[in-house]
PDB file of C-alpha atoms in Angstrom:
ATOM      1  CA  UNK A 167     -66.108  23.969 -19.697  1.00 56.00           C
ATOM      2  CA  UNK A 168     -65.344  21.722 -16.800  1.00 59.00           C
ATOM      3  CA  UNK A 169     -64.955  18.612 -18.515  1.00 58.00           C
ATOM      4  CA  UNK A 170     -62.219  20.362 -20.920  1.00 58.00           C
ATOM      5  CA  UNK A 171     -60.274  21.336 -18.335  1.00 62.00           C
ATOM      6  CA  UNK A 172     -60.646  17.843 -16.778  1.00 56.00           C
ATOM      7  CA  UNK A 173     -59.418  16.603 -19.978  1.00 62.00           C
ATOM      8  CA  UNK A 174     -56.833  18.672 -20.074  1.00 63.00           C
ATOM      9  CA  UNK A 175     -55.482  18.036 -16.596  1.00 65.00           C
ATOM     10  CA  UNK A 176     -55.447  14.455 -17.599  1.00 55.00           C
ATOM     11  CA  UNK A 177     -53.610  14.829 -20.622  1.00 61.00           C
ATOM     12  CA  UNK A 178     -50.990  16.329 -18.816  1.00 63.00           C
ATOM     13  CA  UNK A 179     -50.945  13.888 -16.074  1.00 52.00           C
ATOM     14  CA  UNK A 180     -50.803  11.269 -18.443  1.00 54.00           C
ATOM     15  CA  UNK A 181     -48.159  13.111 -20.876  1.00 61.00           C
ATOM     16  CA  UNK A 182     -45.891  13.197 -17.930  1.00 55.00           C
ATOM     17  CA  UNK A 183     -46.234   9.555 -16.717  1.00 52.00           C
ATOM     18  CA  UNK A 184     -45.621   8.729 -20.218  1.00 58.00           C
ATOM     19  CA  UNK A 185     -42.173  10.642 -20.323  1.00 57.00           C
ATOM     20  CA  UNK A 186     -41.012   9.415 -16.756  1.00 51.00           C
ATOM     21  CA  UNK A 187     -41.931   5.538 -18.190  1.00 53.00           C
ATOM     22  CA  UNK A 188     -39.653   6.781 -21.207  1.00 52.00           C
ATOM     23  CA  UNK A 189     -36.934   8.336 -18.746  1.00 49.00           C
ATOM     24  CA  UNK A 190     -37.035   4.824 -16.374  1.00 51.00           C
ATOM     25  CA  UNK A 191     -36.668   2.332 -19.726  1.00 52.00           C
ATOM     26  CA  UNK A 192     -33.610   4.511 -20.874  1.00 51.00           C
ATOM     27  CA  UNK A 193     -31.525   3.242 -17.619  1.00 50.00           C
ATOM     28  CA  UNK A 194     -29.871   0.114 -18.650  1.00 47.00           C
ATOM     29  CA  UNK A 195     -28.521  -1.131 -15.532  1.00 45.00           C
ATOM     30  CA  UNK A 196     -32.573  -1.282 -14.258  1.00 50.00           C
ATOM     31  CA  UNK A 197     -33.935  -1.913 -17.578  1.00 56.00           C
ATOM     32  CA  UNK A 198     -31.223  -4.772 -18.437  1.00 71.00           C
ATOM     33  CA  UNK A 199     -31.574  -8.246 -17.278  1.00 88.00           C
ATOM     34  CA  UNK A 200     -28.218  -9.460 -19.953  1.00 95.00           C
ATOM     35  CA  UNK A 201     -25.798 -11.579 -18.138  1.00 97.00           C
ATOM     36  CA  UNK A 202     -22.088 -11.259 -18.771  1.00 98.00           C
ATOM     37  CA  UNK A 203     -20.442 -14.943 -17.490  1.00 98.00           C
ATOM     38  CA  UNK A 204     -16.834 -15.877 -17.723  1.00 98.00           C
ATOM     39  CA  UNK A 205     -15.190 -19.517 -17.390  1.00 98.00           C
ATOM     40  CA  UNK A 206     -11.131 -18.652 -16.582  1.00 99.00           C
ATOM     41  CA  UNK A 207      -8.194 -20.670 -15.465  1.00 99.00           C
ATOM     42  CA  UNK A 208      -6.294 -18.906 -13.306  1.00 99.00           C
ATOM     43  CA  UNK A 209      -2.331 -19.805 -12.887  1.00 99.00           C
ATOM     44  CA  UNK A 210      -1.125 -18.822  -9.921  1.00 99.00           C
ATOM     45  CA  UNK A 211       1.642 -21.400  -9.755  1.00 98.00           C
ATOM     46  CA  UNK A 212       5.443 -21.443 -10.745  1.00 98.00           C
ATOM     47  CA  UNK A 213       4.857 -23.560 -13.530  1.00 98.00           C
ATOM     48  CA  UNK A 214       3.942 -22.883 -17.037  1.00 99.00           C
ATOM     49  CA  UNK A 215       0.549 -25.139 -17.951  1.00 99.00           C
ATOM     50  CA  UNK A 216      -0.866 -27.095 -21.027  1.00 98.00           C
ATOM     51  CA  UNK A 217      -4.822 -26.813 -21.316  1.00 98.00           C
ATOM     52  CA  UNK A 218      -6.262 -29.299 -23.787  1.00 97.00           C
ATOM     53  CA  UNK A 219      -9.631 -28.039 -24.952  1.00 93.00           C
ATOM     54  CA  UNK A 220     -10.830 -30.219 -28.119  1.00 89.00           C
ATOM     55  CA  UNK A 221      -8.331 -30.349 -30.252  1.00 92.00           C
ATOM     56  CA  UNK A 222      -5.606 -27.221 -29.272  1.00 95.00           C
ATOM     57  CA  UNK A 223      -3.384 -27.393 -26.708  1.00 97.00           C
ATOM     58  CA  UNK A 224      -3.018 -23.586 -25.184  1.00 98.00           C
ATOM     59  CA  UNK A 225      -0.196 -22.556 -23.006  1.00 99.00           C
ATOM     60  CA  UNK A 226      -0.734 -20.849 -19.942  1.00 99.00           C
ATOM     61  CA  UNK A 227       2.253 -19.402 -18.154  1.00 99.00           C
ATOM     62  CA  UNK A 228       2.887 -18.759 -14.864  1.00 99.00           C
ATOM     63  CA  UNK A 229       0.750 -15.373 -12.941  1.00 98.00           C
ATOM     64  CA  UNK A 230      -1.471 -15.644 -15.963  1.00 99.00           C
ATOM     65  CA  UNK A 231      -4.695 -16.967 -16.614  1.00 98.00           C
ATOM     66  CA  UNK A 232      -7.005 -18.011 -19.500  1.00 98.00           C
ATOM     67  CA  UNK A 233     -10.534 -17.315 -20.994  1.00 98.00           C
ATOM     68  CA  UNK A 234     -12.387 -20.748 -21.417  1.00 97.00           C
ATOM     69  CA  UNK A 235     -16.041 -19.833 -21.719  1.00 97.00           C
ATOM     70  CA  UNK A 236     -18.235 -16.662 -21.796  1.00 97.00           C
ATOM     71  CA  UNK A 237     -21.407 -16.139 -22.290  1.00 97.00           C
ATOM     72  CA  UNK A 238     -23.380 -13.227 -23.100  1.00 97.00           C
ATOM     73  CA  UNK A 239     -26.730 -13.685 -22.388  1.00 96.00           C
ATOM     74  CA  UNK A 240     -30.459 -12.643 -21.464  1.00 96.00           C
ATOM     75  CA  UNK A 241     -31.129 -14.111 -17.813  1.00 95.00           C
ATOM     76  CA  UNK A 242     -30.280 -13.914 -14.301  1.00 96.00           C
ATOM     77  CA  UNK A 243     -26.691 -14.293 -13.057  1.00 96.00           C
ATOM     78  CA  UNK A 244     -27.209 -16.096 -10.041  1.00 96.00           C
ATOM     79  CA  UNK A 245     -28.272 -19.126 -12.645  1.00 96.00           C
ATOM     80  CA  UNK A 246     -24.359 -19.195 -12.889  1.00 97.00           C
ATOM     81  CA  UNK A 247     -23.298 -19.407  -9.800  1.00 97.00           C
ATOM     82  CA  UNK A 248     -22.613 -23.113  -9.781  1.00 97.00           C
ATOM     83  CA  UNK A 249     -19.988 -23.130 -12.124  1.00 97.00           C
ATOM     84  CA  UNK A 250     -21.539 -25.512 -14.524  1.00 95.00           C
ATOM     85  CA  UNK A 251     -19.037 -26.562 -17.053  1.00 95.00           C
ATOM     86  CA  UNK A 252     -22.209 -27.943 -19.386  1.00 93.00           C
ATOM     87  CA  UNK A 253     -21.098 -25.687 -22.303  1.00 89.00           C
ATOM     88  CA  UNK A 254     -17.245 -26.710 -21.869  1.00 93.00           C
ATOM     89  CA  UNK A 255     -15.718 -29.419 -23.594  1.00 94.00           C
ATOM     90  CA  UNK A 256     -13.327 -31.836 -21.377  1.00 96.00           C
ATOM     91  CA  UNK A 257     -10.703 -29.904 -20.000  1.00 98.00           C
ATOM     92  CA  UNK A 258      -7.362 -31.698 -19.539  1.00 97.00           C
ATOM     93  CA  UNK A 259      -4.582 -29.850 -17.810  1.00 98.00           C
ATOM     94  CA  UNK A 260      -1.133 -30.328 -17.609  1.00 98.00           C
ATOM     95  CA  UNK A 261       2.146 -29.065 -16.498  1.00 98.00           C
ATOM     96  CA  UNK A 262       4.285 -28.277 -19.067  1.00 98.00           C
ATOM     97  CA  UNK A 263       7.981 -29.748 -19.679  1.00 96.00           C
ATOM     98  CA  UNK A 264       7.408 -32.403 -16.884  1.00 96.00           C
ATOM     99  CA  UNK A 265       6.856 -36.231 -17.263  1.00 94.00           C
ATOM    100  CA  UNK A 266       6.709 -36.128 -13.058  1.00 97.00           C
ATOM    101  CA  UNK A 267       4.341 -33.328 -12.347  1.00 98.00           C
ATOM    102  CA  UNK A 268       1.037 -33.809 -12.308  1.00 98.00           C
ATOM    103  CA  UNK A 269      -1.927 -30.985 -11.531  1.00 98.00           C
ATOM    104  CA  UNK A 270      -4.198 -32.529  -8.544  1.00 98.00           C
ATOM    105  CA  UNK A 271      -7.201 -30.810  -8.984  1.00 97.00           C
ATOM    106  CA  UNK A 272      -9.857 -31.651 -11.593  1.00 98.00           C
ATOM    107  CA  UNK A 273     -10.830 -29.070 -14.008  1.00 98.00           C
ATOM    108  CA  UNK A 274     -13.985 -30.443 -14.930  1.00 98.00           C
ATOM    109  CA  UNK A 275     -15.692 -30.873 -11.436  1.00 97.00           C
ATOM    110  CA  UNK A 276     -17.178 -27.572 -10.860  1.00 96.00           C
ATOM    111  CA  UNK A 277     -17.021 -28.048  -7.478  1.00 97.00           C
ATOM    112  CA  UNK A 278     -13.080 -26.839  -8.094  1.00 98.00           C
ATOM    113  CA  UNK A 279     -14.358 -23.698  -9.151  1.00 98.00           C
ATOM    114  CA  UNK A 280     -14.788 -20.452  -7.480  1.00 98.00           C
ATOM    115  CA  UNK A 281     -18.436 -18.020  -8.472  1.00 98.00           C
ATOM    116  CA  UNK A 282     -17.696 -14.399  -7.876  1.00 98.00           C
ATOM    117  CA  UNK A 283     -20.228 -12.156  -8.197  1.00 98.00           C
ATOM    118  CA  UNK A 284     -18.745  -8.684  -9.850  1.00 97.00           C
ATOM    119  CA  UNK A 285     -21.916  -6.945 -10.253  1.00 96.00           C
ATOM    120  CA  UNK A 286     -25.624  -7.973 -10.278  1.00 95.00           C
ATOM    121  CA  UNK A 287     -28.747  -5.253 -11.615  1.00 92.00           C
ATOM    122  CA  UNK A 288     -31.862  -4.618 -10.469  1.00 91.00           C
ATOM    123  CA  UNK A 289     -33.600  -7.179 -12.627  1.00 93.00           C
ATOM    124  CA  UNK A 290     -30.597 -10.021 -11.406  1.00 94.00           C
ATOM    125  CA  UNK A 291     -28.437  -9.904 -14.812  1.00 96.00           C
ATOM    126  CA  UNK A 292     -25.251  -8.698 -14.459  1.00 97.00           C
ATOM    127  CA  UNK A 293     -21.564  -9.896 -14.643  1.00 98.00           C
ATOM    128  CA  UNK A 294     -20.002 -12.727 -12.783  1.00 98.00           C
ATOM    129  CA  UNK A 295     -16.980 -15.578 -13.619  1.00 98.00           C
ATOM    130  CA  UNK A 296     -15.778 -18.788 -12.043  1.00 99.00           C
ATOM    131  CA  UNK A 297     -12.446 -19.302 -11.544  1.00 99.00           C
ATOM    132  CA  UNK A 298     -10.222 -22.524 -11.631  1.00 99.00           C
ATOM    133  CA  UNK A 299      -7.161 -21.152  -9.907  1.00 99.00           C
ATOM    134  CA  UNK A 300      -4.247 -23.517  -9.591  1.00 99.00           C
ATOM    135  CA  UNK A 301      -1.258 -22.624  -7.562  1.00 98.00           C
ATOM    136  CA  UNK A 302       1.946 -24.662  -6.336  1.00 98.00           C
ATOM    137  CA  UNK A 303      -0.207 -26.678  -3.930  1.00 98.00           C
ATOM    138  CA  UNK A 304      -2.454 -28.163  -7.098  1.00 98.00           C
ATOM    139  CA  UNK A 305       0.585 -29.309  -8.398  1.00 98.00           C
ATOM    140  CA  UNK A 306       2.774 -32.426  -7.319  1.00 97.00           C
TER     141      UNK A 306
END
């Protein structure tokens, strides 16, 4: 009689580890390592700029800014924090209307660009961007 309650004791022991494994894998910020990673230009300047990305020429006006890369991924965040532009092509940047005006920064050193970390999970996914932001001053 012992040894059925024994087994009994462990059957419930091991039902309820079994549901609290269940209840833990259901949280998807612990659960998820995905990676959310955005590549934007950010116009902060007066003037209205031309990206050249292959072979289309975007306009981005002025207080605006513009998607150039995301990735959606499996894989730790912090692997993104250099700003690698390996999955961009050539970036060429210009201001528009003006045969005088030049931008001074290069968009495809990503040393120029700025990592921000908007939210990292237990497991180091989570969702971060570089930024390119170009004011006045990156423009003479």
């Amino acid at each position: 009689m012992k040894n059925h309650k024994n087994i009994s004791r462990l059957s419930s022991v091991l039902s309820l580890v079994f549901i609290l494994f269940i209840l833990v894998g259901c949280d998807d910020e612990v659960a998820d390592p995905s990676v959310d990673f955005r590549q934007i230009i950010d116009n902060l300047s007066s003037q209205e700029l031309l990206l050249a990305i292959d072979s289309d020429t975007i306009s981005i006006p002025p207080d605006s800014d513009y998607l150039v890369n995301k990735v959606v991924t499996i894989g730790k965040i912090a692997s993104y924090d250099d700003c690698s532009l390996d999955d961009v092509p050539e970036l060429n940047l210009e201001v528009s209307g003006s045969d005088t005006l030049q931008v001074t920064i290069d968009p495809n050193s990503s040393l120029e660009w700025q990592f921000e970390l908007i939210e990292e999970n237990e497991l180091g996914g989570g969702v971060g961007e570089c930024r390119l932001i170009i004011d006045d001053d990156d423009i003479q």
